[in-house]
CSV table of C-alpha atoms in Angstrom, one decimal:
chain,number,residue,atom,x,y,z
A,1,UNK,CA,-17.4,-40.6,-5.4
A,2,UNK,CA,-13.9,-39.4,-5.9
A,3,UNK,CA,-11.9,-40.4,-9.0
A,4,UNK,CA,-8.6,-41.6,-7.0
A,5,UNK,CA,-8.1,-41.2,-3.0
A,6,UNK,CA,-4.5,-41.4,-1.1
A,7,UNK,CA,-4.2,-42.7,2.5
A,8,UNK,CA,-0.3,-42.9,3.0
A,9,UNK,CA,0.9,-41.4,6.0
A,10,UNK,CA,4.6,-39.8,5.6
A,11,UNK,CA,7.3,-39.8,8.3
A,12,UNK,CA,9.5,-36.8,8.9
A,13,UNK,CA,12.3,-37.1,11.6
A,14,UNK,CA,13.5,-34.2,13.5
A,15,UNK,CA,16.9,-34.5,11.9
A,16,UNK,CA,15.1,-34.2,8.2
A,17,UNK,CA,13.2,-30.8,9.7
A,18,UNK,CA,17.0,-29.0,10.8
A,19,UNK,CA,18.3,-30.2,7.4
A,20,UNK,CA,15.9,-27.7,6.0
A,21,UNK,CA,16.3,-25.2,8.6
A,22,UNK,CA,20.0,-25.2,7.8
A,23,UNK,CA,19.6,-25.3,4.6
A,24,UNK,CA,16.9,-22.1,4.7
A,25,UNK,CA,20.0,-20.3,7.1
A,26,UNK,CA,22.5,-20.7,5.1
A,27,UNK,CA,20.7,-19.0,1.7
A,28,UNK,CA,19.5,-15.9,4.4
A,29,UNK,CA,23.1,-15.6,5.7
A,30,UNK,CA,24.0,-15.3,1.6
A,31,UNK,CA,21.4,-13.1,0.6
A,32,UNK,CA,21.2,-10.9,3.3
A,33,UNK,CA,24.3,-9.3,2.7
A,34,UNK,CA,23.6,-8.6,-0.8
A,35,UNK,CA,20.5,-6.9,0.0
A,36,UNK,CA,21.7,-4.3,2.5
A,37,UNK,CA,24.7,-3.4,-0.4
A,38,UNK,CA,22.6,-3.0,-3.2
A,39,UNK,CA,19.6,-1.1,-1.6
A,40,UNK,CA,20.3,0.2,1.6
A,41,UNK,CA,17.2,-1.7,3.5
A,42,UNK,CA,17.9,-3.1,6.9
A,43,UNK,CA,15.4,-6.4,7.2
A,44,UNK,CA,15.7,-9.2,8.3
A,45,UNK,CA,13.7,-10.6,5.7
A,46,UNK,CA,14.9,-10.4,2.3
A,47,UNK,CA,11.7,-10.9,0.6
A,48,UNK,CA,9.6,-8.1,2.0
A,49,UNK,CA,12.5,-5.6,1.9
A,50,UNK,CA,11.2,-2.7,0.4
A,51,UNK,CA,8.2,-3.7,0.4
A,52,UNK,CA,4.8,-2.0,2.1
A,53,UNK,CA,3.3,-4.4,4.7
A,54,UNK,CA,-0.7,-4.8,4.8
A,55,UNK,CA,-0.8,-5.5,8.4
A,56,UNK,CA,1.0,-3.1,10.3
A,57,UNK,CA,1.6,0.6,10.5
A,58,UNK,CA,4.1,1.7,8.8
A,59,UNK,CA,5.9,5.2,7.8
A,60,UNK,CA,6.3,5.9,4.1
A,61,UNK,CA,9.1,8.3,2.8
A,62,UNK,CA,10.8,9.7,0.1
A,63,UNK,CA,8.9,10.0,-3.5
A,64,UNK,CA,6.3,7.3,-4.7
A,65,UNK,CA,5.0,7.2,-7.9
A,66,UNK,CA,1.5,4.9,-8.6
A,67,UNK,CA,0.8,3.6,-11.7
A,68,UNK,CA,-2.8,2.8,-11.0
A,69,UNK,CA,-5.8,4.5,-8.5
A,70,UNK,CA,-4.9,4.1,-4.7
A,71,UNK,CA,-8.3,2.9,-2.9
A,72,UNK,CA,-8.1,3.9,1.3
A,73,UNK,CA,-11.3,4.9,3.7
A,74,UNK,CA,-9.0,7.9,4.4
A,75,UNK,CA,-6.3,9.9,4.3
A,76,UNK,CA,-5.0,12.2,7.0
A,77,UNK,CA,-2.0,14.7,6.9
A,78,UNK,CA,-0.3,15.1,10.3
A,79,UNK,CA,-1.5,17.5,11.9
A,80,UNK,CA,-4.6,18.3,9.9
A,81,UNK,CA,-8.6,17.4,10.9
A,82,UNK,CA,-11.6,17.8,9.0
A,83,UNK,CA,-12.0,21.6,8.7
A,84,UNK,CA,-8.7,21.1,6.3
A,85,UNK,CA,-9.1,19.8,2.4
A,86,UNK,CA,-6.2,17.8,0.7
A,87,UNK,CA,-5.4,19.3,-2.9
A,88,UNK,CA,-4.9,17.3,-5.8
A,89,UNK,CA,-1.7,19.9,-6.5
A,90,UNK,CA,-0.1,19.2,-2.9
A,91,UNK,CA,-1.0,20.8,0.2
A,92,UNK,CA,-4.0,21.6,2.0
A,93,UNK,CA,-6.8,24.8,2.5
A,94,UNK,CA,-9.1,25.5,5.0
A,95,UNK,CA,-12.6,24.3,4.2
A,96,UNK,CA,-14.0,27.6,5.1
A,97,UNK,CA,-11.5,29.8,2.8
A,98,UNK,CA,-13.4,28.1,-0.1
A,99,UNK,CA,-16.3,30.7,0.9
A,100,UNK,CA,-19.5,28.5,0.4
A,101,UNK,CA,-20.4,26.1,-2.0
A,102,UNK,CA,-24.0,27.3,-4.2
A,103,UNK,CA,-26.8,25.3,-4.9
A,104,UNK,CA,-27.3,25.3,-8.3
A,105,UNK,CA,-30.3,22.3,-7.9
A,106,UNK,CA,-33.2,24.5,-8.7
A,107,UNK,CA,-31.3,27.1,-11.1
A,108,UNK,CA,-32.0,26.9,-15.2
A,109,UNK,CA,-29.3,26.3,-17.2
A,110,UNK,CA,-28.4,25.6,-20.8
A,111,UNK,CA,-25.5,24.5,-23.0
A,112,UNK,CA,-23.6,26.9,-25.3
A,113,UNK,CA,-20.7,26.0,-27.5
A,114,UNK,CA,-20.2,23.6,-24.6
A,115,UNK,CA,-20.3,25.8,-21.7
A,116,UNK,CA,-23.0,26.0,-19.3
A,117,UNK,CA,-25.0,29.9,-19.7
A,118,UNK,CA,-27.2,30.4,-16.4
């Protein structure tokens, strides 16, 4: 069985409930401000300002740099399908200008000075 149990039942009153509220307001009405001068971000909340949001869409601009690998089941520039091909450079090509892709599966091949001599 359990070490230690509780059974107390707590009382909160209403007024107790707006005390907190105010008290919640008045730190948002003081931070707020300070936010919008120092980065420009119009939220209403200050603690996901400038922040990306997992459960929404949401438009990305300006430069971002990531400091790790990005994981997504896609990415798709505007205006693009899936005869296009992003490049790792910027940009995109045509699938088809690529001009084929060869099988190589059944061709011999062997190692020379480290490069591969079909």
């Amino acid at each position: 069985g359990p070490i230690c149990t509780f059974n107390f039942q707590a009382e909160v009153s209403s007024q107790h409930v707006n005390n907190v509220f105010k008290v919640f307001k008045t730190i948002d009405s003081d931070l707020y401000p300070r936010l919008a001068k120092l980065t420009n971000v119009v939220t209403s909340d200050y603690v996901t300002a400038n922040f990306v949001s997992t459960n929404s869409t949401q438009s990305i601009t300006g430069s971002k740099t990531f400091n790790s690998n990005v994981s997504a089941t896609g990415f798709v520039k505007t205006g693009k399908d899936d005869t296009s091909v992003l490049l790792a450079g910027g940009g995109d090509r045509l699938l088809s200008s690529f001009g084929g892709i060869e099988d190589l599966t059944s061709s011999a091949f062997s190692i020379l000075d480290e490069e591969a001599v079909i």
